[in-house]
CSV table of C-alpha atoms in Angstrom, one decimal:
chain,number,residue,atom,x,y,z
S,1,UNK,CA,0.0,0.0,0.0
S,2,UNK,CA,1.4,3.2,-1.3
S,3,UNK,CA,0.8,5.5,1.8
S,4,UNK,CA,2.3,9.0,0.4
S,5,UNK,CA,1.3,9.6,-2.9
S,6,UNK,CA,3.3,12.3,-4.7
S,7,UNK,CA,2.1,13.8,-8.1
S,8,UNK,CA,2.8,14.9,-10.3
S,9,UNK,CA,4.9,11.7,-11.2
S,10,UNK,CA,7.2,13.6,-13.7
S,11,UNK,CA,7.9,17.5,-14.6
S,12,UNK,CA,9.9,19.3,-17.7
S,13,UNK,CA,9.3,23.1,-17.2
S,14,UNK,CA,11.5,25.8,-18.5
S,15,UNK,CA,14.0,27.8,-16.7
S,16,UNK,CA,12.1,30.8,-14.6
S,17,UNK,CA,8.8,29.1,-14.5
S,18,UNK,CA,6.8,28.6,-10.8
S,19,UNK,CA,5.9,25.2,-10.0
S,20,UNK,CA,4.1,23.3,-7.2
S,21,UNK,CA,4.7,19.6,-6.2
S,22,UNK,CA,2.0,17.3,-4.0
S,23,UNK,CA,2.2,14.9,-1.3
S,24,UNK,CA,-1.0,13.7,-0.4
S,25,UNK,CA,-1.6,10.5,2.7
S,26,UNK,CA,-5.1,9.6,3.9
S,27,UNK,CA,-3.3,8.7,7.5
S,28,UNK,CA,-1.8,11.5,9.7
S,29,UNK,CA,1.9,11.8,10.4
S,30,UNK,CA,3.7,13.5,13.1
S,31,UNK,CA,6.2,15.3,10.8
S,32,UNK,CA,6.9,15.6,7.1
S,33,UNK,CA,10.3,15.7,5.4
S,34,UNK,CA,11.5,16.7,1.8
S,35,UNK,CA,14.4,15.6,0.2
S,36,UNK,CA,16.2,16.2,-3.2
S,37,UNK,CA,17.7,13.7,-5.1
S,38,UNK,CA,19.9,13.7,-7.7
S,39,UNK,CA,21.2,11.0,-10.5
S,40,UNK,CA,23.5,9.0,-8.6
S,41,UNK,CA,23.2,10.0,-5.5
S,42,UNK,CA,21.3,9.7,-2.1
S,43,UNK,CA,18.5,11.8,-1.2
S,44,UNK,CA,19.6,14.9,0.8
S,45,UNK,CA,17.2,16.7,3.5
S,46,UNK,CA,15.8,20.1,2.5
S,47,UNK,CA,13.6,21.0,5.3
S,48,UNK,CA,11.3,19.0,7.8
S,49,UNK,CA,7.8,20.4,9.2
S,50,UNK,CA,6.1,19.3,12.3
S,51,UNK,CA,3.0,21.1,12.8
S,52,UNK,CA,-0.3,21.4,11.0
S,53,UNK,CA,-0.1,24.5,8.8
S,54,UNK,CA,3.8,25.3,8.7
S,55,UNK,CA,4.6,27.3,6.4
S,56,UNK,CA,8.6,27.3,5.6
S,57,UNK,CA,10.8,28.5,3.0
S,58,UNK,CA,14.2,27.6,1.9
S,59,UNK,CA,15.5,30.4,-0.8
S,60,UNK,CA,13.0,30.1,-4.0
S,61,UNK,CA,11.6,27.1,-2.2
S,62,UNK,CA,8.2,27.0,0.2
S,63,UNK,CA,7.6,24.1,2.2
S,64,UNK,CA,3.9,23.5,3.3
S,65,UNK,CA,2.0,21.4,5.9
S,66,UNK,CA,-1.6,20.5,5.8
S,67,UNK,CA,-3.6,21.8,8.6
S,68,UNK,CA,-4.4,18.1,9.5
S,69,UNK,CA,-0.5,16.7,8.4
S,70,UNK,CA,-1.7,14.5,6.1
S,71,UNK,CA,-0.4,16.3,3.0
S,72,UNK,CA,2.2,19.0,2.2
S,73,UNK,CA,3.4,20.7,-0.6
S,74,UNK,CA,6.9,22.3,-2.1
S,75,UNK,CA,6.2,25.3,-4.8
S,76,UNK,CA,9.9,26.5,-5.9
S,77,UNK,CA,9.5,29.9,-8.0
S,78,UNK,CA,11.3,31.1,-10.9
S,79,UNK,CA,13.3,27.3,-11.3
S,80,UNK,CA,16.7,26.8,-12.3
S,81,UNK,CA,18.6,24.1,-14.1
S,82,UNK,CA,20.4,23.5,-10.8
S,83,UNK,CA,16.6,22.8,-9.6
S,84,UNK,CA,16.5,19.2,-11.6
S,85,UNK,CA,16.3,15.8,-9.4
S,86,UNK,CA,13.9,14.0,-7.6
S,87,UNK,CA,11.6,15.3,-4.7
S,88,UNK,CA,10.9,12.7,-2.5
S,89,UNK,CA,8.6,13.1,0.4
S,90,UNK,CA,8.5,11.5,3.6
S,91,UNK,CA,6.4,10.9,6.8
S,92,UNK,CA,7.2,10.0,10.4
S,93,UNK,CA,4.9,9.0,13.0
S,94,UNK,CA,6.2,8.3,16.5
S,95,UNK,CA,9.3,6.6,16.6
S,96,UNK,CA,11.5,9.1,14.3
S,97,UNK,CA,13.4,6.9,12.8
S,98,UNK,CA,11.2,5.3,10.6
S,99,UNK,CA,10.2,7.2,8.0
S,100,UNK,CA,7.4,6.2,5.0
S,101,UNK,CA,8.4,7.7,1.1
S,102,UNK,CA,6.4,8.4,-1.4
S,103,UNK,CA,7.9,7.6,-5.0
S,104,UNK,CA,8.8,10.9,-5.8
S,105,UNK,CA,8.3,14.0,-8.2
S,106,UNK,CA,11.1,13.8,-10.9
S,107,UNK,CA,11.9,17.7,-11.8
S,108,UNK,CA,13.4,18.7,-15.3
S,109,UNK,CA,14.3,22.5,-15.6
S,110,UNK,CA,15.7,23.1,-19.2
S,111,UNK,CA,17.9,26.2,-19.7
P,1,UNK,CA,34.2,14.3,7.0
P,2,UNK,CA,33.3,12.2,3.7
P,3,UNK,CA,29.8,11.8,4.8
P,4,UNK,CA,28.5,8.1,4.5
P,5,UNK,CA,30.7,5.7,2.5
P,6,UNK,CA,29.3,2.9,0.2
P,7,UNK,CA,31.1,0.0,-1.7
P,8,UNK,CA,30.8,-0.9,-4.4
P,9,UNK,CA,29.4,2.0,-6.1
P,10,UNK,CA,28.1,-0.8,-8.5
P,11,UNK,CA,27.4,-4.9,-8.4
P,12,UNK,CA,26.8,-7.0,-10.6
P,13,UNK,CA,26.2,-10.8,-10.3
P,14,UNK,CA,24.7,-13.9,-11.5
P,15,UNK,CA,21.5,-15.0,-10.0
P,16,UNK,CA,22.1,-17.5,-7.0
P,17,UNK,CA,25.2,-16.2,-5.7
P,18,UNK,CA,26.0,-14.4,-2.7
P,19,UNK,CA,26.4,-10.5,-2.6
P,20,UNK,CA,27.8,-8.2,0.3
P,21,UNK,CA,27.1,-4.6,0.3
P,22,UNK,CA,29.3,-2.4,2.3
P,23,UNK,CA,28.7,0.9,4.9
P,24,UNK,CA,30.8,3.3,6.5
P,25,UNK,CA,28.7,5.6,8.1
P,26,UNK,CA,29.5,8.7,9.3
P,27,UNK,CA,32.0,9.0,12.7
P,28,UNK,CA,29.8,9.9,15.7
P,29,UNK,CA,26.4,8.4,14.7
P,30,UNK,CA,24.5,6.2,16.7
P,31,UNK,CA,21.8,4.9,14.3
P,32,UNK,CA,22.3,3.6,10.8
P,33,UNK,CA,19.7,2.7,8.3
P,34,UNK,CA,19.3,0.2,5.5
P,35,UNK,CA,17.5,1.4,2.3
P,36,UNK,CA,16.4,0.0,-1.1
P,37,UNK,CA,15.2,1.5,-4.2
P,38,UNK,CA,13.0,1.1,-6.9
P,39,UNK,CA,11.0,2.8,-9.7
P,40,UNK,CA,7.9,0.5,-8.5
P,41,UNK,CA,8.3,0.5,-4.8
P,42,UNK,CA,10.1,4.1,-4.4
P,43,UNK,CA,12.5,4.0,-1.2
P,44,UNK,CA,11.5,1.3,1.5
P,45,UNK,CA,13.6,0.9,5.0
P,46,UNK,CA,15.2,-2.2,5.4
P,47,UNK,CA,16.5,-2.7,8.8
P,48,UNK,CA,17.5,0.3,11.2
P,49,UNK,CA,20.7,-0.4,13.8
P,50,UNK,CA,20.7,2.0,16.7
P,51,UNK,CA,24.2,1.8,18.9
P,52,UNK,CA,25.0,-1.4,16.8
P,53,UNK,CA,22.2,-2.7,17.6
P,54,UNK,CA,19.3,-4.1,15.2
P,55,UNK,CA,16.4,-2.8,16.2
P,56,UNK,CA,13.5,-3.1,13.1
P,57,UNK,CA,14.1,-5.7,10.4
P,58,UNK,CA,10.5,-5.7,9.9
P,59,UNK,CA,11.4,-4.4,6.0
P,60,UNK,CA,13.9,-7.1,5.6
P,61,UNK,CA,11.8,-9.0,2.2
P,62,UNK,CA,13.1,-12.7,3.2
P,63,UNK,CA,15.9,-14.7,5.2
P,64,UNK,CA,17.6,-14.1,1.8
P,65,UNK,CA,18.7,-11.1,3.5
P,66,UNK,CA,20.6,-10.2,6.5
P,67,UNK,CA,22.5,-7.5,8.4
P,68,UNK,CA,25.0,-6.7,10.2
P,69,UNK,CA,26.8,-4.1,12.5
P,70,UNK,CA,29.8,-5.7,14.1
P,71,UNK,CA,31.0,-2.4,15.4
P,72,UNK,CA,30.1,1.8,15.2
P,73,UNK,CA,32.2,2.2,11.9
P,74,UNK,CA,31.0,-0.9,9.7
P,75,UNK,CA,27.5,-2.6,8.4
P,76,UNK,CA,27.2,-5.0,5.5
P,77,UNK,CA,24.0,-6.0,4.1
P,78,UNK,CA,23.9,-9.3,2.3
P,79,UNK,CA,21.7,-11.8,0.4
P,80,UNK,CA,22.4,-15.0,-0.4
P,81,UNK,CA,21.2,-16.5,-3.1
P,82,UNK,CA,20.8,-13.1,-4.8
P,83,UNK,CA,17.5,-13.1,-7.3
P,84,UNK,CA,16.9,-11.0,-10.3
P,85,UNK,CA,14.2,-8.7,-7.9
P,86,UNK,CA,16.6,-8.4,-5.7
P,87,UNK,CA,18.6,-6.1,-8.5
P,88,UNK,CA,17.5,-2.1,-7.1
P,89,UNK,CA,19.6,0.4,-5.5
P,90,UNK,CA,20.5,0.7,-1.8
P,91,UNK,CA,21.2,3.0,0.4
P,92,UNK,CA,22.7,3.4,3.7
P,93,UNK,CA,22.0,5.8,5.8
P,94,UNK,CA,23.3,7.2,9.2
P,95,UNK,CA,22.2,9.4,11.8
P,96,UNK,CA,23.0,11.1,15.7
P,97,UNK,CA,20.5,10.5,17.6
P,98,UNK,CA,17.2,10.4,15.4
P,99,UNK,CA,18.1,13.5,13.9
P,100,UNK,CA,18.8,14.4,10.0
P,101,UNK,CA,19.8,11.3,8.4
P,102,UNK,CA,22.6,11.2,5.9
P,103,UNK,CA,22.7,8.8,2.7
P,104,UNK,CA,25.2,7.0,0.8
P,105,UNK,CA,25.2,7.2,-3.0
P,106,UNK,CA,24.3,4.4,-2.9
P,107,UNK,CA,25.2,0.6,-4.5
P,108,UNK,CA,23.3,-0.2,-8.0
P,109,UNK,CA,22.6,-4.0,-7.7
P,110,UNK,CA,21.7,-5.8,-10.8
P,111,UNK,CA,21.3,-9.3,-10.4
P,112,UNK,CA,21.1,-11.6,-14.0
C-alpha cells in the first residue's frame, strides 16, 4: 500500500517558471520531510515540518504542511537548471526513525 | 568528513550467488539505516541499527537477507542467493540520535 502519494509523477518546465509539487496521505503523520535527489546519489534533507499549517521557505523554495499533516506541498518559484532531481517526500509517525516515502516527483528545468 | 561511504558504487552478479554490500557511516552516529530503491516501490527501510544494535528488520523481504553491525564504523547488508528482484539500488544511511539522516550514494545491484 502506497501511503504518500506524490504527483505529479514527472515535470519538464523551463528555466524561470513557478511550479508546485503534492504529497497527499489519507493517514496523519507527526512530521513531514522533503528531500532532493539527484542521479547517482542519495536523497539529501531540504527541510522537515512538524505542525499542522507550517509554512517554511528555503531560498525560492516553500515548504507546506496541511492543517491536519496528512499532506504537504513544495512550490519552488522562478526554477533553475540546478533545480532538476527527484523530490521525494516522507512521513514520520512516532518513533522518528522510521520514515514512510512516497515515489517521488522527478523535476526537469531546461535552460 | 566524507559523509556516509558505500562499496561498491556498482554490483553485478549472476543470480544465485552471494552478494555483500558495504557501509561506513559517518564518525559519531549512533543509528544507521538500511535502504532499497526502486522505480515500482520508491524507497523502502530495510533494517534500522541503533548503537549497533538491530532494532527493526520488519522491511527485511526474506531470510535471503541479513545484516550486520559488528561495530560503530561498519554494516554490510547481504543476500544469499541473490534473485533477479533483488537487483534495485540501496542506500545506507546514518544518523546522531534520530536526527537528520545522511545517505550514501548508494550501491546499483543488478542481479542476472
Amino acid at each position: 500500500t502506497q501511503l504518500l502519494e506524490q504527483s505529479p509523477q514527472f515535470l519538464s518546465i523551463q528555466e524561470g517558471e513557478n511550479l508546485t509539487v503534492y504529497c497527499n496521505s489519507s493517514s496523519v503523520f507527526s512530521s513531514l520531510q522533503w528531500y532532493r535527489q539527484e542521479p547517482g546519489e542519495g536523497p539529501v534533507l531540504l527541510v522537515t515540518v512538524v505542525t499542522g499549517g507550517e509554512v517554511k521557505k528555503l531560498k525560492r523554495l516553500t515548504f507546506q504542511f496541511g492543517d491536519a499533516r496528512k499532506d504537504s506541498s513544495l512550490h519552488i518559484t522562478a526554477a533553475q537548471p540546478g533545480d532538476t532531481g527527484l523530490y521525494l517526500c516522507a512521513g514520520g509517525r512516532g518513533s522518528n526513525y522510521k520514515l514512510t516515502f512516497g515515489k517521488g516527483t522527478l523535476l526537469t528545468v531546461n535552460p | 568528513d566524507a559523509g556516509v561511504i558505500q562499496s561498491p558504487r556498482h554490483e553485478v552478479t549472476e543470480m544465485g550467488q552471494e552478494v555483500t554490500l558495504r557501509c561506513k557511516p559517518i564518525s559519531g552516529h549512533n543509528s544507521l539505516f538500511w535502504y532499497r530503491q526502486t522505480m515500482m516501490r520508491g524507497l523502502e527501510l530495510l533494517i534500522y541499527f541503533n548503537n549497533n544494535v538491530p532494532i527493526d528488520d520488519s522491511g527485511m523481504p526474506e531470510d535471503r537477507f541479513s545484516a550486520k553491525m559488528p561495530n560503530a564504523s561498519f554494516s554490510t547488508l547481504k543476500i544469499q542467493p541473490s534473485e533477479p528482484r533483488d537487483s534495485a539500488v540501496y542506500f545506507c544511511a546514518s544518523s546522531e540520535a534520530n536526527t537528520e539522516a545522511f545517505f550514501g550514494q548508494g550501491t546499483r545491484l543488478t542481479v542476472v
